[in-house]
PDB file of C-alpha atoms and ligand atoms in Angstrom:
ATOM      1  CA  UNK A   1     -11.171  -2.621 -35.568  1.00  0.00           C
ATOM      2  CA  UNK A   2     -14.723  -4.350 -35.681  1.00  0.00           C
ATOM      3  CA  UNK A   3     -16.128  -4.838 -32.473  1.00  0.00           C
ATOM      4  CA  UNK A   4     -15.953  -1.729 -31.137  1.00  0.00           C
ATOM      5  CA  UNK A   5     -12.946  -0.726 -28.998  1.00  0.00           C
ATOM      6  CA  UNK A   6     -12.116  -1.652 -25.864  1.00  0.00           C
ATOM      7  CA  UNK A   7     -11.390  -0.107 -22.996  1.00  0.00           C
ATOM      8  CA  UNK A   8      -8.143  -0.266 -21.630  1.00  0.00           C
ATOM      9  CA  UNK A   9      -7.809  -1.366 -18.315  1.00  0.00           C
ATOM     10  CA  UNK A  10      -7.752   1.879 -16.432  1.00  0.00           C
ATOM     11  CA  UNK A  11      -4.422   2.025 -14.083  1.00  0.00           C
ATOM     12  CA  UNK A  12      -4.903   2.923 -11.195  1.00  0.00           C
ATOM     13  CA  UNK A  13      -2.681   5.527  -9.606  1.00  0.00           C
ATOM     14  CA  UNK A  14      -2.404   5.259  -5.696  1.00  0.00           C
ATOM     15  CA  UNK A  15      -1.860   8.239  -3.828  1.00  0.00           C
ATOM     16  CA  UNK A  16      -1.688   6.250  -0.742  1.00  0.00           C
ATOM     17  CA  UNK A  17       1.439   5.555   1.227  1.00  0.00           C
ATOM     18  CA  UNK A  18       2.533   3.530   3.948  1.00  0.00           C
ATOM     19  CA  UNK A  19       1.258   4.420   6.812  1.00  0.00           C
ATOM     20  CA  UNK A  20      -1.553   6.382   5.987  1.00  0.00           C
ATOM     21  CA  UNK A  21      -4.548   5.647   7.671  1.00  0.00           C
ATOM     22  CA  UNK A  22      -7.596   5.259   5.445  1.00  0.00           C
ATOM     23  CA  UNK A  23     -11.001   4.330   6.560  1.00  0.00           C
ATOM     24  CA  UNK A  24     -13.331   1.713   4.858  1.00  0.00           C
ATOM     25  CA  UNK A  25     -16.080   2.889   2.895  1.00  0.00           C
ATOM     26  CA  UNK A  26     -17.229  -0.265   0.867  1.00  0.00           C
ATOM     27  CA  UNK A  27     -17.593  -4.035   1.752  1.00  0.00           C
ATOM     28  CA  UNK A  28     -17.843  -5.922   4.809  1.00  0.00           C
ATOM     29  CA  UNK A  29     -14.957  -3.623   6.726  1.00  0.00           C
ATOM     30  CA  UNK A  30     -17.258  -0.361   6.214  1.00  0.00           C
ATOM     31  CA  UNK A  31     -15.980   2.154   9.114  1.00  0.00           C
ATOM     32  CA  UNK A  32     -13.362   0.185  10.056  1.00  0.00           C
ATOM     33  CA  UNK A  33     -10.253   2.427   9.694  1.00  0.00           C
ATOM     34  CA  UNK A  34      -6.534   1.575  10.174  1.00  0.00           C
ATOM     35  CA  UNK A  35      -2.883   1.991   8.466  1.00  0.00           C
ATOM     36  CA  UNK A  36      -1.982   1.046   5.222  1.00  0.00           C
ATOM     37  CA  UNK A  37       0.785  -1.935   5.672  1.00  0.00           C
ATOM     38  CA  UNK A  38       1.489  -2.360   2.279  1.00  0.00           C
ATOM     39  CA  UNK A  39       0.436  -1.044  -0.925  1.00  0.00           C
ATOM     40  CA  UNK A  40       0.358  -3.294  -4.475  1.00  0.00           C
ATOM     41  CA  UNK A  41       0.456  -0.698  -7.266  1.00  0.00           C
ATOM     42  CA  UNK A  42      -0.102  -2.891  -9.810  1.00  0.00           C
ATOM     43  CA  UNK A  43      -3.492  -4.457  -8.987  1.00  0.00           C
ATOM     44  CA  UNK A  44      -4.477  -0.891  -6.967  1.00  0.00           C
ATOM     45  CA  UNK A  45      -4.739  -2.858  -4.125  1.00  0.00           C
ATOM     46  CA  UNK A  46      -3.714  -2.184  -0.251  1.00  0.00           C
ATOM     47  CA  UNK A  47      -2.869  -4.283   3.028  1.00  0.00           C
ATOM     48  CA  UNK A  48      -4.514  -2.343   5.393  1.00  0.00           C
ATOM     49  CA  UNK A  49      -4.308  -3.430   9.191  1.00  0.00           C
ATOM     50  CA  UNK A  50      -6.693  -5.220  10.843  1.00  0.00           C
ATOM     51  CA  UNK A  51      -9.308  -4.294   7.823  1.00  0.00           C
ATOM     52  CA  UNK A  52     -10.435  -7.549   5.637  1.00  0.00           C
ATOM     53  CA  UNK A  53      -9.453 -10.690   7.645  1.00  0.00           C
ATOM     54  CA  UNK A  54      -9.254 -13.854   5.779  1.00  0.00           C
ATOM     55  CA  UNK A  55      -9.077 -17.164   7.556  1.00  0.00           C
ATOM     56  CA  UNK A  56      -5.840 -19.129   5.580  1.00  0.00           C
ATOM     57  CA  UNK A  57      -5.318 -22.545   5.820  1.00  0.00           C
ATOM     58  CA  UNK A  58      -1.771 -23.212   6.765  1.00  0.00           C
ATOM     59  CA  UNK A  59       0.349 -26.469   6.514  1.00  0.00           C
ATOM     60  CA  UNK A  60       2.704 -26.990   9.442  1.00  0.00           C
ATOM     61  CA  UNK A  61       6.384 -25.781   8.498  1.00  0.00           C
ATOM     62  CA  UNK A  62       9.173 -24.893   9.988  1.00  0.00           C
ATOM     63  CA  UNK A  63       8.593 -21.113  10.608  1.00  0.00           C
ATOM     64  CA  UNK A  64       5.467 -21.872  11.377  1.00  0.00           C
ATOM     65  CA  UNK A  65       4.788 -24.448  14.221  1.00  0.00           C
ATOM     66  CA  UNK A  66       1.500 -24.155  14.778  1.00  0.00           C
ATOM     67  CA  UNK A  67       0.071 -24.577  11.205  1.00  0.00           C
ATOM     68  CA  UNK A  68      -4.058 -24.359  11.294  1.00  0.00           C
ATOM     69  CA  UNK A  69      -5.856 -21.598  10.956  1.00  0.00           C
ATOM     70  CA  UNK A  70      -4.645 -18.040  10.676  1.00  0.00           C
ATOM     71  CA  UNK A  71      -6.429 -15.049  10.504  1.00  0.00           C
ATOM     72  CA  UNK A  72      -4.431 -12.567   7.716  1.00  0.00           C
ATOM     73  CA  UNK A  73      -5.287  -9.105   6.441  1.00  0.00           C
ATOM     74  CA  UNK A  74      -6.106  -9.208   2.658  1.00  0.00           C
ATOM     75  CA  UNK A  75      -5.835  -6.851   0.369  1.00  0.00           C
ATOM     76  CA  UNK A  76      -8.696  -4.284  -0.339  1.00  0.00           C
ATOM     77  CA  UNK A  77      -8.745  -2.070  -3.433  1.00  0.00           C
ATOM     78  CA  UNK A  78      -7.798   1.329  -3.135  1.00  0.00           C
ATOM     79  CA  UNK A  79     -10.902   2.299  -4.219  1.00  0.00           C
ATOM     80  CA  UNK A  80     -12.984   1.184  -1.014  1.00  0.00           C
ATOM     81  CA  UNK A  81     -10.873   3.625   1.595  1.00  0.00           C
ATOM     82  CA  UNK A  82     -10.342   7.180   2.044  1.00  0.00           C
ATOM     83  CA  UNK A  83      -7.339   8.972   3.774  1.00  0.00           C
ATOM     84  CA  UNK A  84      -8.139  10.124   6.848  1.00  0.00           C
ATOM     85  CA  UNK A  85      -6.079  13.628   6.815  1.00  0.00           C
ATOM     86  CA  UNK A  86      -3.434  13.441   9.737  1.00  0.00           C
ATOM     87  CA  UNK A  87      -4.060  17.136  10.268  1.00  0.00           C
ATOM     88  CA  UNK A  88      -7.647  17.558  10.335  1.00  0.00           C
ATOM     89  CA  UNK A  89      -9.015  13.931  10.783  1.00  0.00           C
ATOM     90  CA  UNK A  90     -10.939  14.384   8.471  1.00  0.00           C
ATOM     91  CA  UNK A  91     -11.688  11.666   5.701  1.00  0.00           C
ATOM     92  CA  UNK A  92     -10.597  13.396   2.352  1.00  0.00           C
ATOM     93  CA  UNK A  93      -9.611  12.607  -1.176  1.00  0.00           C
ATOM     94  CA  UNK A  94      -6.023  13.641  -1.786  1.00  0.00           C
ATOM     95  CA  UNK A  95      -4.630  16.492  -3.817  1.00  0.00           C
ATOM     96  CA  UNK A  96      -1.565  17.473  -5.488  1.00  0.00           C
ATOM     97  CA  UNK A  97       0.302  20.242  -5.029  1.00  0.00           C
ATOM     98  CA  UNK A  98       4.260  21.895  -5.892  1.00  0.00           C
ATOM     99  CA  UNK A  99       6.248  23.531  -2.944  1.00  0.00           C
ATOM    100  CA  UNK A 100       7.996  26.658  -3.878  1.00  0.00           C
ATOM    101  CA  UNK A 101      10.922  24.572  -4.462  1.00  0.00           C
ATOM    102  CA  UNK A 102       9.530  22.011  -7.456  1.00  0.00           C
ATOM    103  CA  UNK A 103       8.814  18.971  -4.597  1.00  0.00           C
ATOM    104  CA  UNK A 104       5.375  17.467  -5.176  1.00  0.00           C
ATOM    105  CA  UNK A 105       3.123  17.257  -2.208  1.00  0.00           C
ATOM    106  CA  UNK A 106       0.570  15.499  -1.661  1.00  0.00           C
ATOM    107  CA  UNK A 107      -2.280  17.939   0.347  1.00  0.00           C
ATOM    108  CA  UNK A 108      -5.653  17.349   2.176  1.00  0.00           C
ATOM    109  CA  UNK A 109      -8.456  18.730  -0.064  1.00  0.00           C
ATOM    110  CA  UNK A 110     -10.696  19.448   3.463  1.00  0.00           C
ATOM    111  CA  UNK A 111      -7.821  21.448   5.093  1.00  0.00           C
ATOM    112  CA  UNK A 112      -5.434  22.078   2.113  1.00  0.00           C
ATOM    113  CA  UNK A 113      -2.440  20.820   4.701  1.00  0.00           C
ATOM    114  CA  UNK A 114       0.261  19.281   3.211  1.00  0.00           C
ATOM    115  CA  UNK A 115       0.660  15.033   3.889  1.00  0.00           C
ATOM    116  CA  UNK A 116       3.781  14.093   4.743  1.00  0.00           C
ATOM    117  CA  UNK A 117       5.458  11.342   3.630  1.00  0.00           C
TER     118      UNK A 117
HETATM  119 ZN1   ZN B   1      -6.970  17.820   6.407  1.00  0.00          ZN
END
């Protein structure tokens, strides 16, 4: 194909979970650490509490009296935290591993615990 190719858009596979807690290392949150809320596979993106504040505008509603200003979490890509390694509290990229029994695990590369969850 002329033009040269193209890359595809690399997917990105997130090894966190819910309730990890991953520390900032990029962007305006750097340090900051806290649990993942919610994770967004397809844009390899994470809701990570109390990291990334946004102010939203909100229009009065019904569930929401107040309206104005709120202050929400926003996502940050995957790519700008680290687990911090419930075992060794440690921050540390995440391996793979197989039990004895075939069940994937997910284990610390710093401390070579397994992760739960
Ligand atoms: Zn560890």
């Amino acid at each position: 194909m002329p033009g040269g190719k193209k890359e595809a858009p690399e997917a990105t596979r997130i090894r966190l979970k819910k309730g990890d807690t991953v520390k900032v290392i990029a962007g305006k949150d750097l340090g900051k650490t806290g649990k993942v809320l919610r994770v967004i596979p397809a844009r390899g993106r994470l809701i990570v509490e109390g990291v990334n504040f946004v102010k939203r505008h909100a229009r009065r509603t019904r569930e929401d009296r107040a309206g104005g200003i709120h202050e929400v979490e926003a996502s940050v890509h995957v790519s700008n935290v680290i687990l911090i390694c419930p075992k060794c509290h440690l921050p540390t990229r995440i391996g793979n591993t197989a039990l004895a029994d075939g069940t994937k695990v997910r284990v610390c590369r710093k401390c070579g615990e397994v992760i739960e969850r």
